[in-house]
Amino acid sequence: MTDRKPPASEEDSLIARYFGPIATDPGAFNLGDDAAVLSAHGDDLVVTTDAIVEGVHFLAGDPPDTVARKALRVNLSDLAAKGATPAGFVLTLALPAADEAWLTPFAQGLSSDAGLFGCPLLGGDTVSTPGPLMISITAFGRVPTGKMIRRSGAKPGDRVVVTGTIGDAALGLDILKGGAVAAGLANDAEATAMLVGRYRVPQPRCAIASAVRDHAHAAMDVSDGLAGDLTKLCAASGVSAVIDAPGIPLSAPAAALLAKGSVSIETIVSGGDDYEILCAIPESGFEAFAAAARQAGVAVTSIGTVIAGASAPKFLDAQGREIALQRLSYSHF
Amino acid sequence: MTDRKPPASEEDSLIARYFGPIATDPGAFNLGDDAAVLSAHGDDLVVTTDAIVEGVHFLAGDPPDTVARKALRVNLSDLAAKGATPAGFVLTLALPAADEAWLTPFAQGLSSDAGLFGCPLLGGDTVSTPGPLMISITAFGRVPTGKMIRRSGAKPGDRVVVTGTIGDAALGLDILKGGAVAAGLANDAEATAMLVGRYRVPQPRCAIASAVRDHAHAAMDVSDGLAGDLTKLCAASGVSAVIDAPGIPLSAPAAALLAKGSVSIETIVSGGDDYEILCAIPESGFEAFAAAARQAGVAVTSIGTVIAGASAPKFLDAQGREIALQRLSYSHF
């Protein structure tokens, strides 16, 4: 009876063992086919794709389960900002080696988040690479037809609103890279862990996707730095904005570091990896939006106002003076 | 007026310049948003993802336009084998450097094929990497609800059918790697160019996707070697197969190399990168399938028969003796 099972390649066996259990959607065919089937159920499908590379988006020493979760969550963050409900994802994994000690916790982290956010694995491709580990995910969400929230659509008078706190992930990355932030924290282990955790495991704001869809004129997720991303949102909308920098929501460690001059506001607003939602909410809808966010347990803060004009958004200090920003965001090139 | 345009990052500028023109679908928003919208128009969406890595799936010296076309075509091949009509794709490009001399022909090749196959760019992500160039594409196709052709479904008595010719790409790769095939060709420039071309630029059989959908019990594309892929199709269908090896369609150069003993049949049937369609067609539908294929200008050849049983498919020589295959397909690990 040894010929009853055809010899599975290592690649197929690896996929079946590690990723089969995450492919819970019937359209994934247990990862046993060449493609998956995704039904839109009459909705529009929102498609987003984001890749993370070792040494660029995560560090070689990062725990595999957090790498998996970050890879999925950066995509979920895009879906949430577009007002979409997760429907599934496909994964491309470029591996230097099929290392079981790495794959086991990686698959566990992915499985855990796929379940948590209701976003099953639909398919993927696993390839070998002589280079760094890379994970590319394409994620799908559903919105009622025509209802995806775009970057364009912000109108003068809208409130500029962000979720959560800004800048933590950039500080966490600085700590991991042995930068000056660690010294500023004076061995505060709890603050260190919080900031590093914010870099490694973003919190996609899926819980308020429907509130964004119901109330926002425009939205995007903050992945490359608040200043740069707001500039993009304004450009897409043909508007400008004025931001009250002291009103930008900060975590306690970030606020303390800023207060004692260990980091600048520029680091906070141009650092990447926040994965919070930035949106333009009309004044008339703000109370309802804030109430829905409270209900969902997501902090939202109004940090400024959309204004007419085509100049780059201005960040004002406590005295109302414009803060000159040398750098707006992270760019790969 | 210098402040009218916010400073675009190099990354955004690169995306807009090179890839904006390929994003012709309105749901791509000219690549100016965080996500794309894909409407299923009441159909099922078929989703497939395939990545190619420099040094693994293509060679450092391959022309950039062929690299782009291969990256897209390996995905289009999956869609065709599933009976799906192309709807669009998203691209992840991991670049060691933003090299204009490489990006210009790469984007031209991608644009040309996106137009040729009616498969517009919907979105993507461009990241820097310290490692080899890698291109990951997720492609979408449409099929009427429930009509995707799967690997499973082949039934005893079905004909085993392949499109085009088998083994050429593996021979082309051997030539590029300076292997023994080149000597066997004795400086035949035309044959060399044909085989190398088959490795670099596969021909996805989109033209017969609807015929596959109408007639095949099961189908997949041959990407990892005919023997291995047929084994997978049989396993998924719970059947076996008998293949008449001399009936496997070969190009003239491949046939000549085989005849003079420069390559073995094992190299032909276990080499990867064919990107032909392998399918199981019921006897009753074969004439209609063959007629539709002729109409579409795609050669199809019946190479054997699906039989009951769970053993691996057998390849028989001209004397009806089973050919012992040491290797069935390419595996990454």
XYZ file of C-alpha atoms in Angstrom:
666
model
C 0.000 0.000 0.000
C 2.978 2.307 -0.105
C 1.926 3.546 -3.524
C -1.445 4.756 -2.349
C -0.113 8.217 -1.609
C 1.886 9.925 -4.306
C 5.098 11.437 -2.981
C 4.293 14.970 -1.881
C 7.027 17.479 -2.474
C 8.562 19.129 0.555
C 6.985 22.360 -0.609
C 3.466 20.936 -0.739
C 3.968 19.161 2.530
C 5.181 22.344 4.180
C 2.145 24.236 2.912
C -0.299 21.550 4.017
C 1.219 21.196 7.478
C 1.708 24.809 8.414
C -0.901 26.699 6.441
C -3.691 24.205 5.754
C -5.251 24.752 9.189
C -5.553 28.514 8.529
C -7.382 27.977 5.240
C -10.808 27.639 6.815
C -12.791 29.219 3.986
C -14.462 26.685 1.657
C -13.191 28.754 -1.292
C -9.622 27.922 -0.278
C -10.140 24.197 -1.061
C -7.738 23.394 1.812
C -4.941 24.960 -0.292
C -5.212 21.912 -2.555
C -5.889 23.726 -5.808
C -4.149 26.322 -7.965
C -6.517 29.129 -7.113
C -9.176 30.118 -4.634
C -12.737 31.211 -5.182
C -13.911 34.395 -3.561
C -17.541 35.357 -3.730
C -18.342 39.041 -3.431
C -21.879 38.246 -2.228
C -23.065 41.242 -4.233
C -20.624 43.611 -2.537
C -17.578 45.346 -3.951
C -14.315 43.669 -3.097
C -11.598 45.910 -1.703
C -8.119 44.646 -2.567
C -4.926 45.750 -0.869
C -1.396 44.419 -0.916
C 1.524 45.074 1.400
C 4.826 43.310 1.735
C 7.283 43.242 4.617
C 10.976 42.480 4.245
C 13.403 41.361 6.948
C 15.791 44.158 7.755
C 13.446 46.750 6.267
C 10.004 46.297 7.849
C 10.941 43.930 10.617
C 14.180 42.885 12.225
C 15.960 39.550 12.004
C 15.476 39.028 15.731
C 11.759 39.732 15.800
C 9.709 36.783 17.071
C 8.229 34.829 14.115
C 4.695 35.058 15.467
C 4.884 38.857 15.568
C 6.301 38.918 12.030
C 3.295 36.928 10.819
C 0.884 39.127 12.675
C 2.470 42.313 11.385
C 2.362 41.017 7.812
C -1.374 40.402 8.068
C -2.207 43.405 10.217
C -0.654 46.023 7.946
C -3.086 44.798 5.300
C -6.042 44.650 7.687
C -5.244 48.235 8.595
C -5.706 49.265 4.957
C -9.021 47.437 4.783
C -10.254 49.102 7.971
C -9.301 52.557 6.698
C -11.258 51.895 3.512
C -14.345 50.902 5.536
C -14.106 47.258 4.473
C -14.861 44.061 6.401
C -12.108 41.417 6.041
C -12.925 38.545 3.672
C -9.640 36.670 3.331
C -6.041 36.903 2.200
C -3.389 35.229 0.074
C 0.195 34.885 1.230
C 3.494 34.835 -0.612
C 6.302 33.626 1.576
C 9.872 33.888 0.298
C 12.001 31.760 2.602
C 15.771 31.394 2.741
C 15.196 27.925 4.243
C 12.331 25.745 5.378
C 13.114 26.213 9.056
C 10.612 24.418 11.246
C 11.591 26.339 14.369
C 10.640 29.536 12.556
C 7.637 28.268 10.592
C 5.820 26.791 13.565
C 5.427 30.035 15.534
C 4.969 31.998 12.294
C 1.996 29.842 11.315
C 0.626 30.032 14.859
C 0.729 33.827 14.829
C -0.901 33.943 11.420
C -3.574 31.479 12.439
C -4.323 33.355 15.618
C -4.831 36.666 13.811
C -6.731 35.116 10.909
C -9.212 33.861 13.490
C -9.235 37.050 15.557
C -10.020 39.268 12.572
C -12.193 36.813 10.639
C -9.805 36.845 7.699
C -9.035 33.290 6.505
C -6.099 32.271 4.332
C -7.304 31.629 0.773
C -4.105 30.593 -0.947
C -0.533 31.498 -1.552
C 2.857 30.695 -2.876
C 5.951 29.579 -1.012
C 9.242 30.137 -2.781
C 12.875 29.806 -1.839
C 15.089 32.873 -1.905
C 18.799 33.398 -1.366
C 17.894 36.782 0.110
C 16.101 38.009 3.190
C 12.813 36.602 4.333
C 9.897 38.413 2.752
C 6.181 38.141 3.286
C 3.739 39.632 0.814
C 0.045 39.557 1.595
C -2.890 40.550 -0.574
C -6.005 40.991 1.529
C -9.631 41.261 0.514
C -12.508 43.030 2.188
C -16.112 43.685 1.349
C -17.998 46.968 1.207
C -21.465 47.669 -0.144
C -21.182 48.593 -3.829
C -19.580 51.998 -4.318
C -18.974 52.540 -0.612
C -15.194 52.175 -0.297
C -13.838 55.247 1.487
C -11.123 56.878 -0.559
C -8.292 59.272 0.168
C -10.098 61.865 -1.870
C -13.325 63.368 -0.584
C -12.102 65.487 2.357
C -13.832 68.883 2.391
C -12.940 72.220 3.991
C -14.418 72.310 7.468
C -14.048 68.549 8.064
C -12.327 67.500 11.236
C -9.004 65.713 10.858
C -9.269 62.675 13.118
C -6.844 59.922 14.085
C -7.343 56.712 16.024
C -5.118 55.529 18.861
C -1.759 57.209 19.470
C 0.848 58.410 16.999
C 4.610 57.837 16.912
C 4.944 54.868 19.243
C 6.093 52.412 16.583
C 8.862 54.705 15.361
C 10.092 54.974 18.950
C 9.898 51.208 19.341
C 11.970 50.745 16.204
C 14.542 53.207 17.501
C 14.828 51.157 20.697
C 15.300 47.925 18.728
C 17.988 49.608 16.667
C 19.812 50.776 19.792
C 18.999 54.457 19.194
C 18.707 57.356 21.636
C 15.139 56.599 22.714
C 16.207 53.746 25.004
C 18.389 56.120 27.040
C 15.511 58.589 27.299
C 13.367 55.873 28.848
C 15.927 55.258 31.621
C 15.313 51.488 31.786
C 11.543 51.766 32.083
C 10.841 48.156 31.078
C 7.094 48.598 30.766
C 7.365 51.625 28.475
C 10.055 49.898 26.423
C 7.912 46.811 25.965
C 4.897 48.888 25.009
C 6.756 50.873 22.328
C 8.496 47.804 20.905
C 5.174 45.987 20.875
C 3.605 48.826 18.923
C 6.327 48.426 16.280
C 6.071 44.676 16.101
C 2.328 44.145 16.343
C 0.181 46.974 15.008
C -3.467 47.223 16.021
C -5.567 47.393 12.867
C -8.726 49.353 13.603
C -11.119 46.879 12.019
C -13.554 47.511 14.863
C -14.429 50.925 13.440
C -14.402 50.077 9.739
C -18.172 50.437 9.554
C -18.078 53.756 11.434
C -15.467 55.017 8.957
C -17.688 53.865 6.104
C -20.712 55.579 7.597
C -19.122 58.896 8.517
C -15.776 59.648 6.843
C -15.436 61.825 3.746
C -11.924 60.434 3.252
C -9.629 58.029 5.076
C -6.347 56.164 4.888
C -4.153 54.354 7.316
C -1.059 56.030 8.728
C 1.768 53.754 7.699
C 4.533 56.062 6.472
C 4.209 58.874 9.005
C 1.275 61.126 9.915
C 2.674 64.230 8.218
C 3.388 62.530 4.917
C 0.185 60.532 4.890
C -1.940 63.595 5.707
C -0.169 65.375 2.859
C -1.211 62.559 0.533
C -4.806 62.588 1.746
C -5.001 66.365 1.277
C -3.459 66.173 -2.199
C -5.904 63.448 -3.246
C -8.785 65.547 -1.920
C -7.562 68.866 -3.332
C -7.539 70.489 0.102
C -5.116 71.498 2.830
C -5.268 71.180 6.619
C -4.144 72.817 9.820
C -3.078 70.498 12.624
C -2.778 71.390 16.295
C 0.425 69.485 17.044
C -0.020 69.512 20.848
C -3.405 67.873 20.266
C -1.925 64.835 18.526
C -2.675 61.838 20.770
C 0.461 60.389 22.321
C 1.048 57.425 24.575
C 2.390 58.242 28.040
C 5.960 57.141 27.151
C 5.924 59.134 23.913
C 4.581 62.211 25.702
C 7.261 61.911 28.386
C 10.047 61.535 25.825
C 8.766 64.554 23.917
C 8.415 66.636 27.096
C 11.987 65.996 28.150
C 13.343 66.641 24.657
C 14.571 63.087 24.029
C 12.608 63.037 20.772
C 11.248 65.769 18.549
C 7.712 66.237 17.307
C 9.159 65.609 13.846
C 10.141 62.082 14.847
C 6.600 61.537 16.106
C 4.770 62.808 13.044
C 7.129 61.494 10.373
C 7.840 58.071 11.855
C 6.234 55.149 10.105
C 4.377 52.038 11.230
C 1.587 53.669 13.227
C -1.184 51.791 11.434
C -3.798 54.094 12.864
C -6.645 55.479 10.776
C -6.458 59.078 9.586
C -9.783 60.410 8.398
C -11.759 63.511 7.543
C -15.074 63.597 9.342
C -17.670 66.285 8.667
C -18.540 68.307 11.749
C -22.153 67.147 11.485
C -21.124 63.503 11.773
C -18.392 63.785 14.364
C -20.478 63.070 17.445
C -22.002 59.961 15.890
C -18.561 58.811 14.697
C -17.049 59.352 18.133
C -19.937 57.490 19.760
C -19.501 54.536 17.385
C -15.759 54.515 18.102
C -16.385 54.553 21.862
C -18.783 51.664 21.408
C -16.060 49.787 19.537
C -13.442 50.603 22.156
C -11.240 52.628 19.797
C -9.935 56.032 20.887
C -10.424 58.761 18.284
C -9.005 62.270 18.530
C -9.750 65.370 16.505
C -6.356 66.930 15.718
C -7.177 69.692 13.265
C -9.289 70.967 10.438
C -9.411 70.563 6.695
C -9.102 73.937 4.933
C -9.353 75.053 1.333
C -6.112 75.414 -0.563
C -3.424 73.382 -2.173
C -0.463 73.930 0.128
C 0.917 71.149 2.290
C -0.851 70.755 5.644
C 0.555 72.904 8.456
C 1.444 71.615 11.911
C 1.136 74.397 14.523
C 2.757 74.477 17.963
C 1.083 75.548 21.210
C 1.732 79.182 20.269
C 0.120 78.753 16.846
C 3.471 78.949 15.023
C 4.077 76.629 12.106
C 6.500 73.802 12.859
C 9.039 73.399 10.065
C 9.233 69.699 9.207
C 12.338 68.572 7.330
C 10.966 65.132 6.774
C 7.361 64.062 6.293
C 7.520 60.322 6.051
C 9.462 57.181 5.406
C 10.287 56.429 1.783
C 11.853 53.231 0.495
C 13.936 54.966 -2.144
C 3.346 78.354 -6.810
C 6.001 75.938 -5.642
C 3.819 74.868 -2.762
C 0.931 73.774 -4.943
C 2.244 70.228 -5.187
C 3.165 68.461 -1.986
C 6.547 66.772 -2.199
C 5.966 63.269 -3.537
C 8.253 60.629 -2.139
C 10.568 58.851 -4.550
C 8.517 55.733 -3.967
C 5.215 57.362 -4.919
C 6.810 59.075 -7.872
C 8.296 55.794 -9.083
C 4.898 54.101 -8.824
C 3.093 56.920 -10.626
C 5.635 57.141 -13.440
C 6.170 53.506 -14.195
C 2.998 51.784 -13.157
C 0.271 54.442 -13.336
C -0.173 53.946 -17.105
C -0.880 50.217 -16.602
C -3.602 50.893 -14.042
C -6.338 51.411 -16.595
C -9.199 49.964 -14.555
C -11.362 52.616 -12.840
C -11.192 50.507 -9.657
C -7.441 51.125 -9.509
C -7.952 54.868 -8.906
C -4.742 55.512 -10.875
C -2.845 53.813 -8.011
C -3.627 56.887 -5.928
C -5.403 55.165 -3.074
C -4.568 52.493 -0.504
C -6.705 49.815 -2.070
C -8.507 48.949 -5.267
C -12.130 48.070 -5.860
C -12.919 44.940 -7.784
C -16.475 44.170 -8.757
C -17.364 40.550 -9.338
C -20.292 41.557 -11.590
C -22.216 38.654 -10.094
C -19.505 36.117 -10.956
C -17.147 34.227 -8.675
C -13.687 35.698 -8.442
C -10.814 33.302 -8.938
C -7.709 34.357 -7.023
C -4.216 33.066 -7.645
C -0.804 34.192 -6.488
C 2.645 33.348 -7.785
C 5.985 34.914 -7.055
C 9.217 34.820 -9.019
C 12.653 35.372 -7.502
C 15.854 36.310 -9.307
C 18.228 33.368 -9.366
C 15.364 30.937 -8.696
C 12.627 31.587 -11.284
C 14.526 33.880 -13.592
C 18.161 34.727 -14.083
C 19.989 37.950 -13.303
C 20.738 38.467 -16.983
C 17.170 37.982 -18.219
C 15.789 41.026 -20.026
C 13.573 43.091 -17.662
C 10.630 43.057 -20.062
C 10.615 39.250 -20.133
C 10.852 39.140 -16.328
C 7.745 41.313 -16.089
C 5.898 39.254 -18.643
C 6.823 35.992 -16.956
C 5.672 37.305 -13.579
C 2.249 38.135 -14.974
C 1.957 35.166 -17.315
C 2.573 32.491 -14.696
C -0.493 33.858 -12.937
C -2.543 34.175 -16.127
C -1.702 30.537 -16.775
C -3.335 29.566 -13.479
C -6.436 31.577 -14.322
C -6.706 29.962 -17.764
C -6.394 26.476 -16.287
C -9.201 27.277 -13.871
C -11.440 28.426 -16.729
C -11.332 32.054 -15.614
C -11.263 35.261 -17.645
C -8.607 37.754 -16.416
C -9.971 40.679 -14.384
C -6.847 42.374 -13.026
C -3.799 41.932 -10.818
C -1.851 43.461 -7.962
C 1.929 43.600 -7.940
C 4.490 43.466 -5.153
C 7.894 44.498 -6.352
C 10.868 44.032 -4.016
C 13.729 46.017 -5.521
C 17.373 46.154 -4.467
C 17.490 49.634 -6.050
C 15.253 51.986 -7.989
C 17.122 51.461 -11.241
C 15.528 53.369 -14.100
C 17.339 51.366 -16.773
C 15.688 48.247 -15.376
C 12.290 49.707 -14.431
C 11.577 51.260 -17.811
C 11.632 48.025 -19.848
C 10.081 46.114 -16.925
C 7.070 48.452 -16.906
C 6.864 48.314 -20.699
C 6.747 44.524 -20.681
C 4.123 44.524 -17.945
C 2.038 47.132 -19.728
C 2.210 45.275 -23.003
C 0.989 42.016 -21.482
C -1.638 43.695 -19.296
C -3.097 45.075 -22.516
C -2.662 41.882 -24.506
C -4.464 39.733 -21.946
C -6.998 42.320 -20.768
C -5.655 42.172 -17.218
C -5.085 45.679 -15.813
C -2.930 46.541 -12.821
C -5.143 47.275 -9.810
C -2.581 48.155 -7.166
C 0.570 47.043 -5.497
C 3.409 47.655 -3.163
C 6.975 48.577 -3.956
C 9.537 47.843 -1.261
C 13.281 47.948 -1.023
C 15.188 44.770 -0.287
C 18.841 44.007 0.357
C 18.253 40.670 -1.372
C 17.415 39.518 -4.864
C 14.754 41.114 -6.959
C 11.388 39.501 -6.386
C 8.048 39.991 -8.046
C 4.881 38.662 -6.477
C 1.625 38.945 -8.371
C -1.892 38.142 -7.248
C -4.222 37.868 -10.224
C -7.989 37.813 -10.389
C -10.287 36.202 -12.888
C -14.005 35.759 -13.224
C -16.024 32.600 -13.718
C -19.798 32.111 -13.537
C -20.728 31.200 -9.962
C -19.556 27.712 -9.018
C -17.866 27.110 -12.366
C -14.159 27.246 -11.482
C -12.482 24.094 -12.795
C -10.641 22.317 -10.026
C -7.855 19.770 -9.841
C -10.365 17.310 -8.504
C -13.105 16.000 -10.756
C -11.166 13.791 -13.188
C -12.988 10.493 -13.790
C -11.840 7.094 -15.074
C -12.161 7.077 -18.850
C -11.399 10.797 -19.242
C -8.710 11.693 -21.719
C -5.582 13.315 -20.291
C -4.944 16.333 -22.487
C -2.189 18.957 -22.614
C -1.863 22.158 -24.579
C 1.213 23.187 -26.581
C 4.473 21.314 -26.124
C 6.110 19.962 -22.971
C 9.684 20.318 -21.718
C 10.896 23.255 -23.804
C 11.308 25.658 -20.890
C 13.413 23.210 -18.884
C 15.689 22.838 -21.914
C 15.840 26.623 -22.301
C 16.853 26.978 -18.665
C 19.556 24.360 -19.126
C 20.937 26.363 -22.048
C 20.964 29.572 -19.989
C 22.771 27.744 -17.207
C 25.407 26.442 -19.646
C 24.247 22.828 -19.354
C 24.564 19.938 -21.794
C 21.550 20.899 -23.926
C 23.451 23.658 -25.728
C 26.026 21.145 -27.015
C 23.235 18.856 -28.186
C 21.840 21.686 -30.292
C 25.162 22.132 -32.124
C 24.856 25.921 -32.453
C 21.358 25.873 -33.890
C 20.568 29.525 -33.119
C 16.899 29.302 -33.986
C 16.276 26.279 -31.770
C 18.281 27.876 -28.949
C 16.275 31.079 -29.149
C 12.984 29.186 -29.216
C 13.800 27.116 -26.116
C 15.184 30.090 -24.174
C 12.124 32.091 -25.180
C 9.859 29.361 -23.826
C 11.648 29.629 -20.475
C 11.585 33.386 -20.349
C 8.136 34.128 -21.739
C 5.527 31.433 -21.174
C 2.358 31.408 -23.284
C -0.615 31.367 -20.930
C -3.488 29.611 -22.641
C -6.127 32.221 -21.858
C -7.590 31.707 -25.311
C -9.063 28.368 -24.288
C -10.145 29.227 -20.750
C -13.801 29.096 -21.750
C -13.316 25.762 -23.542
C -11.682 24.376 -20.382
C -14.612 25.674 -18.369
C -17.114 24.127 -20.757
C -15.508 20.715 -21.154
C -12.905 19.790 -18.521
C -13.679 17.619 -15.516
C -10.408 18.810 -13.932
C -7.528 21.067 -14.908
C -4.362 22.729 -13.683
C -1.418 24.399 -15.290
C 1.855 22.523 -15.683
C 4.341 24.653 -13.812
C 6.447 22.203 -11.791
C 6.774 19.385 -14.349
C 4.141 17.303 -16.136
C 4.758 14.132 -14.118
C 4.503 15.825 -10.753
C 1.559 17.993 -11.696
C -0.371 15.064 -13.156
C 0.325 13.194 -9.931
C -1.219 16.091 -8.019
C -4.264 16.254 -10.275
C -4.816 12.490 -9.936
C -4.408 12.627 -6.162
C -6.910 15.501 -5.891
C -9.370 13.554 -8.076
C -8.829 10.179 -6.384
C -7.828 8.527 -9.655
C -4.725 7.385 -11.498
C -3.668 7.675 -15.147
C -1.703 5.945 -17.869
C 0.314 8.173 -20.161
C 1.701 7.230 -23.572
C 5.085 8.949 -23.270
C 5.834 8.915 -27.017
C 2.545 10.767 -27.497
C 3.590 13.721 -25.352
C 3.756 16.715 -27.699
C 7.298 17.985 -28.172
C 8.719 20.885 -30.107
C 11.025 19.957 -32.985
C 14.197 20.851 -31.025
C 13.021 18.897 -27.973
C 12.135 15.890 -30.121
C 15.542 16.022 -31.843
C 17.397 16.255 -28.526
C 15.407 13.327 -27.150
C 15.956 11.257 -30.302
C 19.724 11.670 -30.182
C 19.873 10.974 -26.458
C 21.034 14.466 -25.431
C 18.163 14.655 -22.938
C 16.030 12.018 -21.271
C 12.262 11.765 -21.197
C 12.594 12.329 -17.456
C 14.033 15.792 -18.070
C 11.096 16.541 -20.359
C 8.331 15.390 -18.029
C 9.832 16.590 -14.741
C 11.151 19.963 -15.891
C 9.261 22.983 -14.687
C 8.021 26.173 -16.315
C 5.897 24.701 -19.106
C 2.814 26.747 -18.247
C 0.665 24.594 -20.438
C -2.770 23.386 -19.363
C -3.172 19.805 -18.212
C -6.775 18.672 -18.145
C -9.095 15.705 -17.979
C -11.697 15.782 -20.730
C -14.516 13.247 -20.920
C -14.503 11.255 -24.142
C -17.938 12.632 -25.013
C -16.666 16.200 -24.915
C -13.278 15.749 -26.524
C -14.243 16.567 -30.108
C -16.002 19.760 -29.066
C -13.039 20.732 -26.848
C -10.565 20.068 -29.656
C -12.677 22.092 -32.069
C -12.837 25.030 -29.649
C -9.068 24.824 -29.173
C -8.472 24.803 -32.937
C -10.736 27.823 -33.230
C -8.626 29.556 -30.560
C -5.377 28.558 -32.254
C -4.150 26.436 -29.341
C -2.767 22.959 -29.995
C -4.199 20.266 -27.716
C -2.980 16.677 -27.541
C -4.503 13.654 -25.891
C -1.618 11.899 -24.099
C -3.331 9.223 -22.064
C -6.289 8.068 -20.062
C -7.550 8.519 -16.522
C -7.998 5.165 -14.794
C -9.422 4.090 -11.460
C -6.966 3.539 -8.651
C -4.794 5.424 -6.254
C -1.304 4.680 -7.524
C 0.843 7.360 -9.111
C 0.244 7.835 -12.857
C 2.329 5.595 -15.089
C 4.321 6.785 -18.089
C 4.692 4.005 -20.695
C 7.293 3.828 -23.439
C 6.670 2.798 -27.082
C 6.787 -0.854 -26.016
C 4.218 -0.291 -23.281
C 6.791 -0.671 -20.491
C 6.577 1.648 -17.498
C 9.273 4.316 -17.435
C 10.844 4.615 -13.978
C 10.960 8.288 -13.058
C 13.389 9.251 -10.304
C 12.124 12.779 -10.190
C 8.598 14.042 -10.811
C 8.897 17.779 -10.517
C 10.724 20.785 -9.231
C 10.425 21.519 -5.533
C 11.669 24.622 -3.787
C 12.735 22.790 -0.645
